[in-house]
PDB file of C-alpha atoms in Angstrom:
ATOM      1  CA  UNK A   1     346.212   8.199  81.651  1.00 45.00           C
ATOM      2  CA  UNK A   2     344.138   7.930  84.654  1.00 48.00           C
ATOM      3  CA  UNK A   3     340.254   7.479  84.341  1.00 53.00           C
ATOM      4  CA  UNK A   4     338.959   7.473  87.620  1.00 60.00           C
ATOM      5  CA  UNK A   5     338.129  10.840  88.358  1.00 72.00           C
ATOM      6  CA  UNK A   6     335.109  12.002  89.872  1.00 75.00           C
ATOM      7  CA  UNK A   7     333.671  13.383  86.521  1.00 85.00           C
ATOM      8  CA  UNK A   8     332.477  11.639  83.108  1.00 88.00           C
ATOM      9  CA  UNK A   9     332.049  14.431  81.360  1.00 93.00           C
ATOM     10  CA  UNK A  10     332.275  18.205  80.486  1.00 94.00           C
ATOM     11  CA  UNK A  11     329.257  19.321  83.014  1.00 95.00           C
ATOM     12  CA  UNK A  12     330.138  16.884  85.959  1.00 94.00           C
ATOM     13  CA  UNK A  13     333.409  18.684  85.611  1.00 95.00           C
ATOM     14  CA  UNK A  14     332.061  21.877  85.776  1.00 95.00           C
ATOM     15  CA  UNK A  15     330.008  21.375  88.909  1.00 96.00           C
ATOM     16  CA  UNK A  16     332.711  20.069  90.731  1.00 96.00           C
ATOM     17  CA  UNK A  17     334.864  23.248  89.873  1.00 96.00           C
ATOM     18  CA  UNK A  18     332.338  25.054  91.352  1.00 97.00           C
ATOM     19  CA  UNK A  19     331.754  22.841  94.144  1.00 96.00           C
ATOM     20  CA  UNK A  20     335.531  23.702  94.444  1.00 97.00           C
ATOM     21  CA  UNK A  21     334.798  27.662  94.681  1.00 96.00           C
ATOM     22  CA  UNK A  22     332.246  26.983  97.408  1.00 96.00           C
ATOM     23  CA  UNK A  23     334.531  24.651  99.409  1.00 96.00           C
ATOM     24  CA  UNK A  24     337.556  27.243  99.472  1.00 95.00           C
ATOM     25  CA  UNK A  25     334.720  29.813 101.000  1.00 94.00           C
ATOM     26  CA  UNK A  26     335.588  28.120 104.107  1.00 93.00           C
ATOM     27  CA  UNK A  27     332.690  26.721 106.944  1.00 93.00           C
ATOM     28  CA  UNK A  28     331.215  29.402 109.230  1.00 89.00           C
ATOM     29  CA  UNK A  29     328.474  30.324 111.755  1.00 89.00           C
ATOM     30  CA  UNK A  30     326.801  33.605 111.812  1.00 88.00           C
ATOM     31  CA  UNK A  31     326.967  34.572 115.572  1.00 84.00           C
ATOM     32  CA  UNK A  32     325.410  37.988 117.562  1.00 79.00           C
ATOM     33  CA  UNK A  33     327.345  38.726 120.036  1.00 74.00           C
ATOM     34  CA  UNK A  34     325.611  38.374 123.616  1.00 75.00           C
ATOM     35  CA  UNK A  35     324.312  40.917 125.965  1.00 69.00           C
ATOM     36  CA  UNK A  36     322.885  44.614 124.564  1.00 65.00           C
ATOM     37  CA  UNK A  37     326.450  45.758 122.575  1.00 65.00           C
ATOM     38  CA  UNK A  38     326.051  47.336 119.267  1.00 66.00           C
ATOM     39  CA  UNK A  39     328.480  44.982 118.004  1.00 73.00           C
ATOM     40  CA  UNK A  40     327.562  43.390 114.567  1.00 78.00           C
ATOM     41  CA  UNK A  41     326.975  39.658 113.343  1.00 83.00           C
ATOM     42  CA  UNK A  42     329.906  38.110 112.993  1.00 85.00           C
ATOM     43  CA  UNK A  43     331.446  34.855 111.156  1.00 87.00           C
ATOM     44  CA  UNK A  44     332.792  32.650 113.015  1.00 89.00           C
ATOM     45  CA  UNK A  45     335.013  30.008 111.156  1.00 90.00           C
ATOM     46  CA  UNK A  46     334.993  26.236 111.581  1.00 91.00           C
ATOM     47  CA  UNK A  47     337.382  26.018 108.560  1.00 91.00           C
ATOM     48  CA  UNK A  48     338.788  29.040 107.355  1.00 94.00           C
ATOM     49  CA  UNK A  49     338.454  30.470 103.869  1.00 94.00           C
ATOM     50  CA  UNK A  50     341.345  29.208 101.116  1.00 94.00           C
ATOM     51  CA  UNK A  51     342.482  31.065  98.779  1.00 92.00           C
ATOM     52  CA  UNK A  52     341.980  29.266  94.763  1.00 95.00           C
ATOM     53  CA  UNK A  53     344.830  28.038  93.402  1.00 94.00           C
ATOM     54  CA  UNK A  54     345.337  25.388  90.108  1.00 94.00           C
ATOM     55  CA  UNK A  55     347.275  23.253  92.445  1.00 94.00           C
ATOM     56  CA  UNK A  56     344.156  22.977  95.046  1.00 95.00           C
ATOM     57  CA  UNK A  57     341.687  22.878  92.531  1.00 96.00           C
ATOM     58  CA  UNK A  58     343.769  19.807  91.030  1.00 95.00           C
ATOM     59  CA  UNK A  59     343.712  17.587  94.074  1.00 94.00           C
ATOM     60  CA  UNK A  60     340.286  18.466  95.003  1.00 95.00           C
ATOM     61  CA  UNK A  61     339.220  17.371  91.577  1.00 95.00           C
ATOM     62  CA  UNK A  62     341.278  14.184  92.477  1.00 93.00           C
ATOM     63  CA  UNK A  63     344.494  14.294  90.231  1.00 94.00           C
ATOM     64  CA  UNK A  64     347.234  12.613  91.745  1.00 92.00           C
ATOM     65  CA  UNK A  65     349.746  15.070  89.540  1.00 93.00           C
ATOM     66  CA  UNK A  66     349.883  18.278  87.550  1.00 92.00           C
ATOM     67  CA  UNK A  67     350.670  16.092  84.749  1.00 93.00           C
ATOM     68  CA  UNK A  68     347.330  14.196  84.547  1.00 92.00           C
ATOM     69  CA  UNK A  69     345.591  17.639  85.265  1.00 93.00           C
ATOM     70  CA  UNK A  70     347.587  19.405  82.466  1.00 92.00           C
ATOM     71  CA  UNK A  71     346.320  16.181  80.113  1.00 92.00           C
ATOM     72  CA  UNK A  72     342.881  16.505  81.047  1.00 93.00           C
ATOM     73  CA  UNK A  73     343.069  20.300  80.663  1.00 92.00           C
ATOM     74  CA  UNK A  74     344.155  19.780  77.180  1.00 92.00           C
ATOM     75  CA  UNK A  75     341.719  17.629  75.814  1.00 92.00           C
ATOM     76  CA  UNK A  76     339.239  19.573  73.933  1.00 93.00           C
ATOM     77  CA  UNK A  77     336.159  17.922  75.388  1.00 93.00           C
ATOM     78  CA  UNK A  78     337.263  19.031  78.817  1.00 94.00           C
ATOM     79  CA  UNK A  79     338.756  22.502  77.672  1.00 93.00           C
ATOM     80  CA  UNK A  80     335.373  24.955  78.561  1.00 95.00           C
ATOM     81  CA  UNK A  81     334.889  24.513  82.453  1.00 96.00           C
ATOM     82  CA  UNK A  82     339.088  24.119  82.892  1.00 96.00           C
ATOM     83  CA  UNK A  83     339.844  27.148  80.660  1.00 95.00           C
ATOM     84  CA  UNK A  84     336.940  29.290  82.957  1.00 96.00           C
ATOM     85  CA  UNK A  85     338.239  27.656  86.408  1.00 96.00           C
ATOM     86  CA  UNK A  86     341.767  28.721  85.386  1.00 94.00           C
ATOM     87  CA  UNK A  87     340.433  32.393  84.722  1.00 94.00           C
ATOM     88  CA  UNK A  88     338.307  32.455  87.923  1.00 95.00           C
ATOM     89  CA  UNK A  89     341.590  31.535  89.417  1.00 94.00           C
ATOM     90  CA  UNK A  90     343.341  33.809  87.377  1.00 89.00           C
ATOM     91  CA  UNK A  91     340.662  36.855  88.368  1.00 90.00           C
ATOM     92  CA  UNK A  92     340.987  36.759  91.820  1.00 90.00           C
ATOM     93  CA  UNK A  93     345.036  36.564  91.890  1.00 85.00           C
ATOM     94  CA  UNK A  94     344.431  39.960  89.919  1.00 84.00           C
ATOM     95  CA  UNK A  95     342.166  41.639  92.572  1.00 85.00           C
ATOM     96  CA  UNK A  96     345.297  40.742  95.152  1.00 81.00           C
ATOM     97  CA  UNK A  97     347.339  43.489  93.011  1.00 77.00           C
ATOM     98  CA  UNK A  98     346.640  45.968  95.267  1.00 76.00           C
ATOM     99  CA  UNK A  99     347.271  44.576  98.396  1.00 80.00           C
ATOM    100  CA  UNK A 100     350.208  42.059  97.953  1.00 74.00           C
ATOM    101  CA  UNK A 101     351.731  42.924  94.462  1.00 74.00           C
ATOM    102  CA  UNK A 102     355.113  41.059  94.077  1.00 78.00           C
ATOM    103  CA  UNK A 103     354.007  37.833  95.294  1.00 75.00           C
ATOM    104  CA  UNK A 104     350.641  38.219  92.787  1.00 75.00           C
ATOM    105  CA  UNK A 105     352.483  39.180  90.040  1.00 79.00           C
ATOM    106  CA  UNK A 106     355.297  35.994  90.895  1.00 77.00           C
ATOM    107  CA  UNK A 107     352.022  34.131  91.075  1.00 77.00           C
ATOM    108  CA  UNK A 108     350.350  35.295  87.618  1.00 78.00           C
ATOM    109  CA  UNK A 109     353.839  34.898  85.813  1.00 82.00           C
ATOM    110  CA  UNK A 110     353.892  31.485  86.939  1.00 77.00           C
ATOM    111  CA  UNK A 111     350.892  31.250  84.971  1.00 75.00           C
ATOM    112  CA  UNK A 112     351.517  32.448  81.988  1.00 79.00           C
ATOM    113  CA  UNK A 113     351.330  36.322  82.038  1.00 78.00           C
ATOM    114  CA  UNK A 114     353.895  38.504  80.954  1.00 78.00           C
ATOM    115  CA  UNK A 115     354.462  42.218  82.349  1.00 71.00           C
ATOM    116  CA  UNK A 116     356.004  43.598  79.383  1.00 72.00           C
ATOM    117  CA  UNK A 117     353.662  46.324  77.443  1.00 65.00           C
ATOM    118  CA  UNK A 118     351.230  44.827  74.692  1.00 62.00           C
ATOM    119  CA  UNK A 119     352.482  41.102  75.757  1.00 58.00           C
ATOM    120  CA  UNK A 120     349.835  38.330  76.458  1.00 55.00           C
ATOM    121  CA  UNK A 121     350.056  35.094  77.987  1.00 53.00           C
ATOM    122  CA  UNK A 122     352.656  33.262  76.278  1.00 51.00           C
ATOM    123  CA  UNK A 123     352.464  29.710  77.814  1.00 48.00           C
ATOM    124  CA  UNK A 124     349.528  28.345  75.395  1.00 51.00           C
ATOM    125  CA  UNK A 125     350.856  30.248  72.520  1.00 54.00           C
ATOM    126  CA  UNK A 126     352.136  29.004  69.419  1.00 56.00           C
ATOM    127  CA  UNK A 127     354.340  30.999  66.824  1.00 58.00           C
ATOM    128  CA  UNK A 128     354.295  30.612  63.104  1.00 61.00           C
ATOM    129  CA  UNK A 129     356.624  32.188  60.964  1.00 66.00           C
ATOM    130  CA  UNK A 130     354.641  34.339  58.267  1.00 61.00           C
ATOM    131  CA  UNK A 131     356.638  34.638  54.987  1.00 63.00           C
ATOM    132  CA  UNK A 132     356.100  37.937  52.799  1.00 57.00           C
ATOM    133  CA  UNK A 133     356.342  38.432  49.917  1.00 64.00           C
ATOM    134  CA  UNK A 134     356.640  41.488  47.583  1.00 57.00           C
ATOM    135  CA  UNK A 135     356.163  41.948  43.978  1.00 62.00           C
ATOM    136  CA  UNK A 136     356.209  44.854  41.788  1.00 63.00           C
ATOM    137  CA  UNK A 137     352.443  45.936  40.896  1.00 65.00           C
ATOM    138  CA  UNK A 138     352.862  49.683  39.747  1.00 65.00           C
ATOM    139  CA  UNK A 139     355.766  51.676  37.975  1.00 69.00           C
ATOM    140  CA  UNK A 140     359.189  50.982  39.514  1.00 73.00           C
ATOM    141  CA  UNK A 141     359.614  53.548  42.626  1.00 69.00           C
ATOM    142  CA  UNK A 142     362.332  56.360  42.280  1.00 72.00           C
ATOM    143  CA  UNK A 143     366.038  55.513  43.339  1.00 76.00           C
ATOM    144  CA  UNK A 144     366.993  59.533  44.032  1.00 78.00           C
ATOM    145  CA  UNK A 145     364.740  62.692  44.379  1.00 74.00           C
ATOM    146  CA  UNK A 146     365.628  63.599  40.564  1.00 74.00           C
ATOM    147  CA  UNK A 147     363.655  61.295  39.262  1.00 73.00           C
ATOM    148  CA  UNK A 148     360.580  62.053  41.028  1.00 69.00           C
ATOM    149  CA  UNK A 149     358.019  64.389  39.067  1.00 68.00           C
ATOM    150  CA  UNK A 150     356.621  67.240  41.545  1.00 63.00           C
ATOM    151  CA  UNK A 151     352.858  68.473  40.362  1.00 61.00           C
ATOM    152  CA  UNK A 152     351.478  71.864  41.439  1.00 56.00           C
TER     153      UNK A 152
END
């Protein structure tokens, strides 16, 4: 695995992902418009705002693949600032929902989520098989409606 990255540790990670949120803001001057209009202030973009994705967030970090980013993601000591850039990430796909549904819920699939009712993310799940058993603890339960004693 790679080692060269631009972070040592947990909280050089972390500032970097947020460097990463502040880069993708894009690069703008805050310009009044000349003369005596009413107009507002308005931004005007030397490089224009980004929108986050994992993919961006992996080569700005410096990962050469998604593999190596996927490996570092996984590694516990690492797992706190990639686990809260992922839901960042995650967050503002979510606040597209009303504006450009299908391609934000392609997008959060591709993640992970699931649109089926009471599903959750299912790509970092594991499932264990849960073995029950029963045992008799009380008097044997009645086979027909004869056998059953009615008090009143």
């Amino acid at each position: 695995m790679k080692t060269s990255y631009k972070f040592k540790n947990a909280q050089q990670l972390g500032e970097l992902i947020d460097d990463y949120f502040l880069y993708i803001k894009g690069e703008y001057e805050l310009m009044q418009p000349k003369g005596r209009s009413a107009k507002p202030i308005q931004k005007i973009y030397s490089r224009e705002p980004e929108f986050p994705t994992i993919s961006s967030l992996a080569l700005f970090l410096g990962f050469d693949s998604m593999t190596d980013f996927k490996q570092y993601e996984e590694m516990r000591k690492y797992s706190r600032p990639f686990n809260h850039a992922r839901l960042r990430i995650e967050a503002a796909y979510q606040q597209l929902l009303f504006e450009k549904p299908t391609a934000t819920i392609f997008a959060l699939k591709s993640m992970g989520w699931n649109d089926k009712p009471g599903a959750t993310k299912t790509s970092t799940e594991t499932h264990k098989t849960l073995k029950v058993e029963m045992t008799s603890t009380g008097p044997k339960p009645a086979s027909t409606e004869k056998e059953v004693d009615v008090l009143i």
